Every structure is written in C-alpha cells, then in structure tokens.
Tab-separated table of C-alpha atoms in Angstrom:
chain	number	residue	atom	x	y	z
A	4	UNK	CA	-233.584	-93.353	29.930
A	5	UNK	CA	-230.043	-94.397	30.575
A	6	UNK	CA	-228.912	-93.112	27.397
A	7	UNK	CA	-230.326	-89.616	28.713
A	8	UNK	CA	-228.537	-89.936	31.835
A	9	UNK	CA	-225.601	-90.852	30.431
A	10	UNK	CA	-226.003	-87.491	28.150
A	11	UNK	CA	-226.295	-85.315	30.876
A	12	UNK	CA	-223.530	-86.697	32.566
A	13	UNK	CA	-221.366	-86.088	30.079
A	14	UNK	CA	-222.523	-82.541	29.255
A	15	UNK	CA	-222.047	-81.633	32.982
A	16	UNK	CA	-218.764	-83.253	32.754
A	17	UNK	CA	-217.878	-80.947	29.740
A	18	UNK	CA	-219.106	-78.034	31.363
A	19	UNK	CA	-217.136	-78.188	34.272
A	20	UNK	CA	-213.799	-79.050	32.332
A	21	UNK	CA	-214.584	-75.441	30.264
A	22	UNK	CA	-215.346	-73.671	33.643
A	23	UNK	CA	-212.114	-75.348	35.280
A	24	UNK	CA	-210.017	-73.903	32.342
A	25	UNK	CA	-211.431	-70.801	32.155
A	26	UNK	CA	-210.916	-70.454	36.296
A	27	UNK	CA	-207.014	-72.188	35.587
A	28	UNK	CA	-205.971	-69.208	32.728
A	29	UNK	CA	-207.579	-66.650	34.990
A	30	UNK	CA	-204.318	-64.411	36.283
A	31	UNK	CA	-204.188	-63.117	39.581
A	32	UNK	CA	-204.405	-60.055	40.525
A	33	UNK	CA	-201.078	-59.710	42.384
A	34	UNK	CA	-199.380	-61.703	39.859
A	35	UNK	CA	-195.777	-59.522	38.904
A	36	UNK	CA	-195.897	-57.963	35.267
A	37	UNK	CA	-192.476	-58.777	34.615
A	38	UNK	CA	-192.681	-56.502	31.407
A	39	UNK	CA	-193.780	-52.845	32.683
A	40	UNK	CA	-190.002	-52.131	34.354
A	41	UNK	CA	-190.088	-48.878	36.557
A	42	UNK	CA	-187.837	-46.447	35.260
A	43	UNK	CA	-184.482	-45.360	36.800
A	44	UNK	CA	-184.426	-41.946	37.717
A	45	UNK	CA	-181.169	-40.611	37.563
A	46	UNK	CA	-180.778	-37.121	39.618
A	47	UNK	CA	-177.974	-35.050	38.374
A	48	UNK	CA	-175.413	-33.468	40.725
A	49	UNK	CA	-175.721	-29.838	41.313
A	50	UNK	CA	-172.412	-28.215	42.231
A	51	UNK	CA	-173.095	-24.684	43.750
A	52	UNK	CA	-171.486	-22.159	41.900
A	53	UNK	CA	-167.996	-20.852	42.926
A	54	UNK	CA	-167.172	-17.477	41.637
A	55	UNK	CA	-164.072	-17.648	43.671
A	56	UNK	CA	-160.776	-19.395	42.375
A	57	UNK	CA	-158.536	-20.411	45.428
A	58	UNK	CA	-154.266	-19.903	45.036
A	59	UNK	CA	-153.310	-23.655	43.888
A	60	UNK	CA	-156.562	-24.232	41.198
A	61	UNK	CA	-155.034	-20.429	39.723
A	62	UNK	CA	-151.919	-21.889	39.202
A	63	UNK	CA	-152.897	-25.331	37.588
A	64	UNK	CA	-155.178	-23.121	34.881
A	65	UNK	CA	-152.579	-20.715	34.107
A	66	UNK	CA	-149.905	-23.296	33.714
A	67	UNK	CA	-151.318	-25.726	32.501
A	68	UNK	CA	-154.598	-27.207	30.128
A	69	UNK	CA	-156.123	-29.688	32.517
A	70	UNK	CA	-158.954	-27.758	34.087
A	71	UNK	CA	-161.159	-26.910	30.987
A	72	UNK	CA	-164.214	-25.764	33.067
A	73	UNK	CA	-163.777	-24.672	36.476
A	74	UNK	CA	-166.553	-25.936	38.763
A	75	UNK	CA	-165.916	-25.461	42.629
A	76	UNK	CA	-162.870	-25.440	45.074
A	77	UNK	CA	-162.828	-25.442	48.780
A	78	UNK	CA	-160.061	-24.986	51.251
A	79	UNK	CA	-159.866	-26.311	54.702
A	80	UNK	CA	-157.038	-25.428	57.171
A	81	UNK	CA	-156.788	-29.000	59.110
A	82	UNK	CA	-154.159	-27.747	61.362
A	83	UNK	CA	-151.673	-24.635	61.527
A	84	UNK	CA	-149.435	-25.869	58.354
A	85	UNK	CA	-151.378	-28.418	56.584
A	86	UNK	CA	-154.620	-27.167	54.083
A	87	UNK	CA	-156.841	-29.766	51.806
A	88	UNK	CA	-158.022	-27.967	49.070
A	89	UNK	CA	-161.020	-30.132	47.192
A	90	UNK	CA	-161.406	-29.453	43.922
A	91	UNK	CA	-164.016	-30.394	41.026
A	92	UNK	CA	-163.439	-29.476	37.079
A	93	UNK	CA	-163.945	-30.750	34.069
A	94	UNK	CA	-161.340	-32.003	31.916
A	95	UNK	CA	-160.254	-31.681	28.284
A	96	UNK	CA	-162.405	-34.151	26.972
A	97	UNK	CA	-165.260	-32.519	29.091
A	98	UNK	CA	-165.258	-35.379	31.455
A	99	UNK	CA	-166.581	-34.784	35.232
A	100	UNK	CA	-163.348	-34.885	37.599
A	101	UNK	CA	-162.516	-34.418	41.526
A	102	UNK	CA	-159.439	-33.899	43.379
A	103	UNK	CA	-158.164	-33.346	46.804
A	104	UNK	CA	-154.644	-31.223	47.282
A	105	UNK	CA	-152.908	-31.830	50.781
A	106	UNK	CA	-150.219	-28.756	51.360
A	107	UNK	CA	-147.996	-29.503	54.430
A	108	UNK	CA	-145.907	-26.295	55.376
A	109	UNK	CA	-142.639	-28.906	56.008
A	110	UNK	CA	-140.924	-25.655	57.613
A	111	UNK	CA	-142.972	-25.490	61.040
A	112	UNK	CA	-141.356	-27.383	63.039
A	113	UNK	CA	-144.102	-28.567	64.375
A	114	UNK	CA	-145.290	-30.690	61.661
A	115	UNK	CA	-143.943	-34.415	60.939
A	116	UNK	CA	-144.159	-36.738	58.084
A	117	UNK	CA	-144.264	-40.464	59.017
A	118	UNK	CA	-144.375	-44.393	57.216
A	119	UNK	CA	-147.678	-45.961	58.752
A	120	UNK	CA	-147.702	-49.670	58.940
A	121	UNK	CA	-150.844	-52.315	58.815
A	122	UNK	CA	-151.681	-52.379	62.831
A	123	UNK	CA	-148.804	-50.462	63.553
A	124	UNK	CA	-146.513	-53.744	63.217
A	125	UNK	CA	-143.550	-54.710	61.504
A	126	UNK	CA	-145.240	-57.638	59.502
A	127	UNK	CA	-146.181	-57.471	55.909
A	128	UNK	CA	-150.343	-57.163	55.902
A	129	UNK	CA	-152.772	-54.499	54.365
A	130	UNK	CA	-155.304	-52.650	55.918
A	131	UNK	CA	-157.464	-49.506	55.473
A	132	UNK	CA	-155.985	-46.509	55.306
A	133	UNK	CA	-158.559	-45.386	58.131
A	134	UNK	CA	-157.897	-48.166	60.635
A	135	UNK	CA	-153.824	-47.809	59.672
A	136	UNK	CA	-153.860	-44.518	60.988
A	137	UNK	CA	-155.883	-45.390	63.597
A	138	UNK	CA	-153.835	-47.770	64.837
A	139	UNK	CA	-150.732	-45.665	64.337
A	140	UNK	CA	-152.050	-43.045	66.151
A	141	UNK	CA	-150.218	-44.072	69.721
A	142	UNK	CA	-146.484	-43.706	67.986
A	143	UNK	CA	-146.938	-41.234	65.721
A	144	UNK	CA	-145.115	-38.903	67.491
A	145	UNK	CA	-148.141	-36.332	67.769
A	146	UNK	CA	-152.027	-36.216	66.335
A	147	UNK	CA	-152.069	-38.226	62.278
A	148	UNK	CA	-153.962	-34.819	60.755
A	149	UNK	CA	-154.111	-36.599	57.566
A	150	UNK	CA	-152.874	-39.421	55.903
A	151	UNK	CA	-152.404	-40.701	51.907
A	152	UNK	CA	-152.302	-44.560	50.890
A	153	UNK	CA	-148.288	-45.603	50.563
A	154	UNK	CA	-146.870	-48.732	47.845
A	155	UNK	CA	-148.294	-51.312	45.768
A	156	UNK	CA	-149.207	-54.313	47.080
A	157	UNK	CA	-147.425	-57.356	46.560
A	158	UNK	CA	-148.592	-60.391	48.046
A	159	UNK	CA	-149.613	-58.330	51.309
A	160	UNK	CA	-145.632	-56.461	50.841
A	161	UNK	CA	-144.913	-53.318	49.635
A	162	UNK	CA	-143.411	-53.569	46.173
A	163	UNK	CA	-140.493	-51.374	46.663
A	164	UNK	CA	-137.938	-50.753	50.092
A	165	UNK	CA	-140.282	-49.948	53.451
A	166	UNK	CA	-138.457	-48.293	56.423
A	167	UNK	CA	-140.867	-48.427	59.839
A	168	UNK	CA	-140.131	-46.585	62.761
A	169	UNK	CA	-136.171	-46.937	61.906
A	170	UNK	CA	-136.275	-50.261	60.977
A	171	UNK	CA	-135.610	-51.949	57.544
A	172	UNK	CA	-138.668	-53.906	56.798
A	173	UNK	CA	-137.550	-54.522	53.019
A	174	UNK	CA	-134.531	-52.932	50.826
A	175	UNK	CA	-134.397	-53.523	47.551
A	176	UNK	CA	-130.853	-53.244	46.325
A	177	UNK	CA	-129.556	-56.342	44.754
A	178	UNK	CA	-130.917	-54.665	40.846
A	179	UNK	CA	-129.302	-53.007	38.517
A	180	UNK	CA	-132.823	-51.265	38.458
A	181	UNK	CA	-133.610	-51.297	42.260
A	182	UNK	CA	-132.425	-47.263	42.312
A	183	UNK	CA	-134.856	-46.133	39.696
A	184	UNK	CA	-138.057	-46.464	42.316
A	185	UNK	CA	-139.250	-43.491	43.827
A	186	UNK	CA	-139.843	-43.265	47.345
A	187	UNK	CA	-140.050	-40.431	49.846
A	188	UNK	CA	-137.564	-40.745	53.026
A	189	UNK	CA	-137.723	-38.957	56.266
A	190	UNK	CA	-134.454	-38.865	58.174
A	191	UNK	CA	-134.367	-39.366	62.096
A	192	UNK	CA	-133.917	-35.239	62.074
A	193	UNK	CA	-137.450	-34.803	60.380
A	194	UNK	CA	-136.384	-33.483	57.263
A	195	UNK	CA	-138.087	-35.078	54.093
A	196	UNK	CA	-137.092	-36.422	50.562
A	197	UNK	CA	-137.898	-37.636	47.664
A	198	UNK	CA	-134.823	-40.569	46.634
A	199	UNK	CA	-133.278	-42.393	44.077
A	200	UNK	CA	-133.517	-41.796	39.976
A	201	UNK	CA	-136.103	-42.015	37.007
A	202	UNK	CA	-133.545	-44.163	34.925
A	203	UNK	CA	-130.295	-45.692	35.072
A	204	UNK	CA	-128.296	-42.866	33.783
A	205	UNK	CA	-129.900	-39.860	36.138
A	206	UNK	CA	-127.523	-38.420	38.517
A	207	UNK	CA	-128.487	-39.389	42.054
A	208	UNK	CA	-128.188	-37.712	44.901
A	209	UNK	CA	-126.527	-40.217	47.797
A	210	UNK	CA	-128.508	-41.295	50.893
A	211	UNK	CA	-127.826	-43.788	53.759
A	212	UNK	CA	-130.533	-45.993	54.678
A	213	UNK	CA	-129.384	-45.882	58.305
A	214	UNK	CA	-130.201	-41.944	58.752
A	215	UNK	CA	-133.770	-42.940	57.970
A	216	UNK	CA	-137.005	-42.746	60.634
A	217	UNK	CA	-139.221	-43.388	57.433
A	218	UNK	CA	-139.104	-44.128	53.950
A	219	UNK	CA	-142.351	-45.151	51.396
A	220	UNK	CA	-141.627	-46.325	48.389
A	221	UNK	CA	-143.590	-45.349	44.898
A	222	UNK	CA	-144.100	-46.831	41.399
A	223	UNK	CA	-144.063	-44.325	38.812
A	224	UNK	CA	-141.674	-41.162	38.906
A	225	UNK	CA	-143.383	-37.642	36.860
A	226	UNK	CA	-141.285	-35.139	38.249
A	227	UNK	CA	-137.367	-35.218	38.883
A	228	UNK	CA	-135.606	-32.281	39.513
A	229	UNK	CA	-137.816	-29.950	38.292
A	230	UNK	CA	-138.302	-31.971	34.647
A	231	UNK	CA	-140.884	-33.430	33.090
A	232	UNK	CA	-140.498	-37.618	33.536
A	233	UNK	CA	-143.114	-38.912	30.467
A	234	UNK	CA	-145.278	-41.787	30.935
A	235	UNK	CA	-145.582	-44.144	28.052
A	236	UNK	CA	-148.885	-45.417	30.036
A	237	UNK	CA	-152.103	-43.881	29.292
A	238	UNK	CA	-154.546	-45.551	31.581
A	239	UNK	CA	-156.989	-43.029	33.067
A	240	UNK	CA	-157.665	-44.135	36.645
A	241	UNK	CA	-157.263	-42.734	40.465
A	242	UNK	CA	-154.231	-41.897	41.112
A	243	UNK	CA	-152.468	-40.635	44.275
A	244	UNK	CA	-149.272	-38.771	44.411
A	245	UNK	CA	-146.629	-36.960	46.422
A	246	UNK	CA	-144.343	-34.392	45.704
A	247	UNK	CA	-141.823	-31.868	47.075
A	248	UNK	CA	-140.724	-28.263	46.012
A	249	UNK	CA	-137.209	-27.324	45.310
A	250	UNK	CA	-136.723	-25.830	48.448
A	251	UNK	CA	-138.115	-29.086	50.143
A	252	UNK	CA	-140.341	-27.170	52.494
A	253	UNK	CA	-143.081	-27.527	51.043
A	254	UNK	CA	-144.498	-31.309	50.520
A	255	UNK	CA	-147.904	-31.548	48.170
A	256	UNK	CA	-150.045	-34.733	48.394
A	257	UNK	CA	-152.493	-35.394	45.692
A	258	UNK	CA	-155.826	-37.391	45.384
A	259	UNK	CA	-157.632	-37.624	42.110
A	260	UNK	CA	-160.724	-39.905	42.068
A	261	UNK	CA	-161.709	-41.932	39.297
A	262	UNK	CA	-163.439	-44.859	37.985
A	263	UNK	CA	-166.738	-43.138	37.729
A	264	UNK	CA	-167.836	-41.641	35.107
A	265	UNK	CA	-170.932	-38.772	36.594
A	266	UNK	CA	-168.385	-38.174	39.884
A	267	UNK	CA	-164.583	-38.279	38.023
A	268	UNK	CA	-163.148	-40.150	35.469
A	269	UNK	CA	-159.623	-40.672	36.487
A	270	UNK	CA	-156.395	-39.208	35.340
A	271	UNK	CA	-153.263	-40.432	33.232
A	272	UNK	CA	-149.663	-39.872	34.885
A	273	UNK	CA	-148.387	-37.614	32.594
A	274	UNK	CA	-151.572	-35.471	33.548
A	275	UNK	CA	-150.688	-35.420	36.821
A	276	UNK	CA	-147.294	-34.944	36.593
A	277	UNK	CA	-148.779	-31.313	35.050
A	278	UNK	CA	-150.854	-31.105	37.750
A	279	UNK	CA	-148.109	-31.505	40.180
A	280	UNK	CA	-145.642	-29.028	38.176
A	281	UNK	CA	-148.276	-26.552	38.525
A	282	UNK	CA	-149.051	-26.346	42.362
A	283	UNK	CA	-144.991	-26.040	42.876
A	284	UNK	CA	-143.656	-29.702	42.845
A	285	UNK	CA	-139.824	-30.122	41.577
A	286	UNK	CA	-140.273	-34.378	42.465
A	287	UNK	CA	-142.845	-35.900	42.486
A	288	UNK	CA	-144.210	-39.715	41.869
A	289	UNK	CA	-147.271	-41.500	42.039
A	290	UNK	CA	-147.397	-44.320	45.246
A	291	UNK	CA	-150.646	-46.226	43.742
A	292	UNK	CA	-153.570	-45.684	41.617
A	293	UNK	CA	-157.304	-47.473	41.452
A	294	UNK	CA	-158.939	-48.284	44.194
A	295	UNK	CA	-155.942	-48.102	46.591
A	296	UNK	CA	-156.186	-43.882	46.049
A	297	UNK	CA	-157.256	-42.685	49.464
A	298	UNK	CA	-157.081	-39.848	51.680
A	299	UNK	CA	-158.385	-39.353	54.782
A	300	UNK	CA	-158.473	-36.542	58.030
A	301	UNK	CA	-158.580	-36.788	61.459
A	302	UNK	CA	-162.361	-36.485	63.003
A	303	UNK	CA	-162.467	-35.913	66.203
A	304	UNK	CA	-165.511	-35.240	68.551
A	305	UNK	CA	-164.875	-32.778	71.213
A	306	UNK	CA	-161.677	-34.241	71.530
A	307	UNK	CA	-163.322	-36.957	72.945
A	308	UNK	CA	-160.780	-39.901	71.868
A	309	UNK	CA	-163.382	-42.540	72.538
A	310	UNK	CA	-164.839	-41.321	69.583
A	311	UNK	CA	-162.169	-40.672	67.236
A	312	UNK	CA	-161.500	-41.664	63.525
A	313	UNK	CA	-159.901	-40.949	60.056
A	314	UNK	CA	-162.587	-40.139	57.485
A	315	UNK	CA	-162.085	-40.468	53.905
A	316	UNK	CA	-162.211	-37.090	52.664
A	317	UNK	CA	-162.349	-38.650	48.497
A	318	UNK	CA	-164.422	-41.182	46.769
A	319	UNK	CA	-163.015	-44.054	46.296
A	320	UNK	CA	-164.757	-46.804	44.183
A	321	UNK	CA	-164.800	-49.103	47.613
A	322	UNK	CA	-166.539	-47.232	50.857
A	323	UNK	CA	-163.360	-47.272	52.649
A	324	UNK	CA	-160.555	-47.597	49.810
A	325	UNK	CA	-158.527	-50.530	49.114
A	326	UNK	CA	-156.327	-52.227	51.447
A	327	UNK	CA	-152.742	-50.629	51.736
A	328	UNK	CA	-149.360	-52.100	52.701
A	329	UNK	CA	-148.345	-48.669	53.963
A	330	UNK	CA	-148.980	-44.960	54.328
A	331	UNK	CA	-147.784	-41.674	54.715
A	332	UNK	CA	-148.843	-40.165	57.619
A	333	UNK	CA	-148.733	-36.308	58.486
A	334	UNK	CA	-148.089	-35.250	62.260
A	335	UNK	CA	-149.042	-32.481	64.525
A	336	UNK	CA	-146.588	-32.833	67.280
C-alpha cells in the first residue's frame, strides 16, 4: 500500500516538473523579436525643377567645370544692395551639393560691413553666429541683414589679427609669416579690403592698422589680385569664403555646405577659389570650413523686435553651426 502511495507521489511529482517546464519555455506574447528589424525607409529629396538659370550660377557654368548638373537656384533681395542666391548642383564626381552666394552692392552708401564679436565684447569667447549677431545688433551701426562666420578658433581666440569696433583685440606681427594671412579690413570711412599677401615674396599693398573700424582675419588665400592662389590641400568639407572684385564695390560671401553626403558633400579650396573667380572675385580667401560654415539673415516679425532673430539660411552639420570667435556682419544703416 505504501509502496503504491509512494508511486503515485512520485508520478504526480514528475508530472508537474514536465508541466512546470513546459509553462517556463512558453514565450510571451509581448516578448521583443529582437531579429525581425523594421526597415529604414529612406525618402529621397525632390528638388522642383528650375528651368530658369539666375546671373551668378550662368557665370560659374560658363567659366568654369564645377556645376555638372544644374538642379535649382533661388534669389532673394534681403535688402536694397544685398541678394542671397541659394544654389543646389551636382558636382563633377556627380555628388549632391548646396551653396548660398551673399552679393553686397559695397557702392550704396547705405550699406556697411562690420567685425562681430562673441556678446558684443572685447574678450576672446565663441558663440553662435545667430546669437553674435544678435547681440551685435545694438552697435552695428544700422539693421545686421546678414552675417558669415569670421576666423578659426584658437583656444576661444581668433587665429589671426581681430580689430573690434576700432580697437586692436590681437595683431599678429612679430613673424616673418604674420603678413601672408588673409583678412578683410574696413577702414573708419567704410570702405572695405581684402589685406596682406599669399607668400612672402607677393607685393603688398600698405595699410595702417590705426585707419581700421574692422578687420577679420582668414586662413587660406585662393584669389590675389585677380590670380589663381593653388591649394596643396584637398579635403572636401564646408567651406565659407569672402571675396572682393577689382573695383572693390562689389564684396561676394560664399557658403558651401558639406559633410553630408544625400544634402552636399563639401568642396576643396581650389574649387572654390573657381567658384569665386567665376561670380567676379579678384581676392578672395576662405575664413573657416566644417562645421564653423554658417550664414544666417535677419527674421524679423512685423518688425516687432521682441521677436527678432538671425536664421541660418544653410545646413550646417550642427542645428545652429559651430561656435565662432568672430563674424562679418553686413549693415543696413
């Protein structure tokens, strides 16, 4: 009788260990399939077409082989004397590419170029270039229309000279090489400049720091009196440059996005430096490149001031663009 028991014990006992385990290795229903991945859906960009080729894009394709496929440009007149022109190609190597044109008619004399500073203060920071003009705004001497990122940074400093609202922030002069950075100057009369020499033995026309209201330096020069200046670099990034015409009444500021490959790739100097031969530059140099590469407008609601900014008018990899030590600010007075 006992041995019975004991058998029926231990069947039940058996029984209920299979039933546990199957109960354990059941999976539950909301259990994640960690295999089954949902696919990315990628949804291409469709650029209307533009059967219409605006003034500046005419003269980069005739003069020169960077715009392989035209895709769109669009012109906006941001105040009597300065235009943006926004334009998207393909390249060369049939590579997606955008880039914004600033033209600033430098002969109405209603229209100033200005250095902005980080808070509008004389200490070496960075900031956006959004909030710099922003903050600018109050001594600019008129509205900031638009504005371009200014130096390289170096440890919060521009790398080259910096003049602020007259004053000598940083000079560079005690190099043999110090002269060879670009850098445009304004004088206290409001005329503009591009300075200083490509190489040690380049002629050099003479300036005075002490005439100056505003000077921004550069890093790489790619035009110089009307010539070619060849880049031995060949990285292919966003670059932003600025560049007068012979006459110096006519100053072009350029934004070319990059770093993505579906949106724009980048572009090398010596590309540029085509690009800014093209739309009428005789000088011209690049300030910065990568994510520093920003330009932005003036957006203003009903003139309403309380609700006034600088949008970014390119893509830069960052929302708002890298930090800046300076800018270059353009004025309606």
């Amino acid at each position: 009788m006992k041995d019975k028991k004991y058998r029926n014990s231990l069947c039940a006992s058996v029984l209920f260990g299979l039933l546990l385990s199957l109960v354990s290795c059941k999976q539950r229903d909301d259990y994640p399939v960690f295999e089954r991945k949902e696919p990315v859906v990628t949804v291409p960009e469709v650029i209307p077409p533009d059967n219409e080729i605006g003034a500046l894009v005419k003269k980069i394709m005739d003069k020169t082989d960077i715009i392989s496929i035209f895709k769109l440009d669009s012109t906006t007149a941001l105040a009597d004397g300065i235009k943006r022109t926004h334009v998207r190609y393909v390249n060369k190597l049939n590579q997606a590419m955008s880039m914004q044109i600033l033209e600033v008619d430098l002969s109405k004399t209603n229209i100033g170029v200005t250095a902005l500073s980080p808070f509008d203060d004389y200490l070496f920071t960075v900031q956006t270039l959004g909030d710099m003009a922003k903050y600018n705004e109050g001594r600019a001497g008129g509205k900031i229309i638009a504005a371009v990122n200014g130096d390289v940074v170096t440890s919060s400093a521009p790398t080259g000279s910096f003049i602020f609202k007259s004053r000598q922030l940083k000079t560079t002069t005690t190099t043999a090489t110090s002269n060879t950075r670009p850098f445009l100057g304004v004088k206290k009369n409001g005329s503009v400049f591009i300075g200083n020499k490509p190489s040690t033995s380049s002629p050099m026309d003479e300036y005075n720091l002490n005439d100056l209201a505003s000077l921004v330096s550069g890093s790489t020069w790619l035009l110089y009196r009307g010539d070619t200046v060849t880049s031995a670099t060949e990285t292919v990034q966003a670059n932003t440059a600025v560049g007068l015409n012979a006459g110096r009444n006519y100053l072009y500021a350029v934004v070319v996005d990059g770093g993505t490959n579906a949106f724009s790739v980048g572009i090398t100097y010596n590309d540029l430096g085509k690009i800014m031969a093209a739309i009428g530059s005789s000088d011209a140099f690049v300030t910065n490149g990568g994510t520093a590469s920003v330009m932005v407008e003036r957006a203003e609601s009903e003139g309403r001031s309380s609700l006034l900014s600088w949008k970014v008018v390119n893509r830069p990899i960052a929302l708002a663009g890298g930090a800046s030590a300076n800018g270059i600010g353009f004025v309606l007075k």
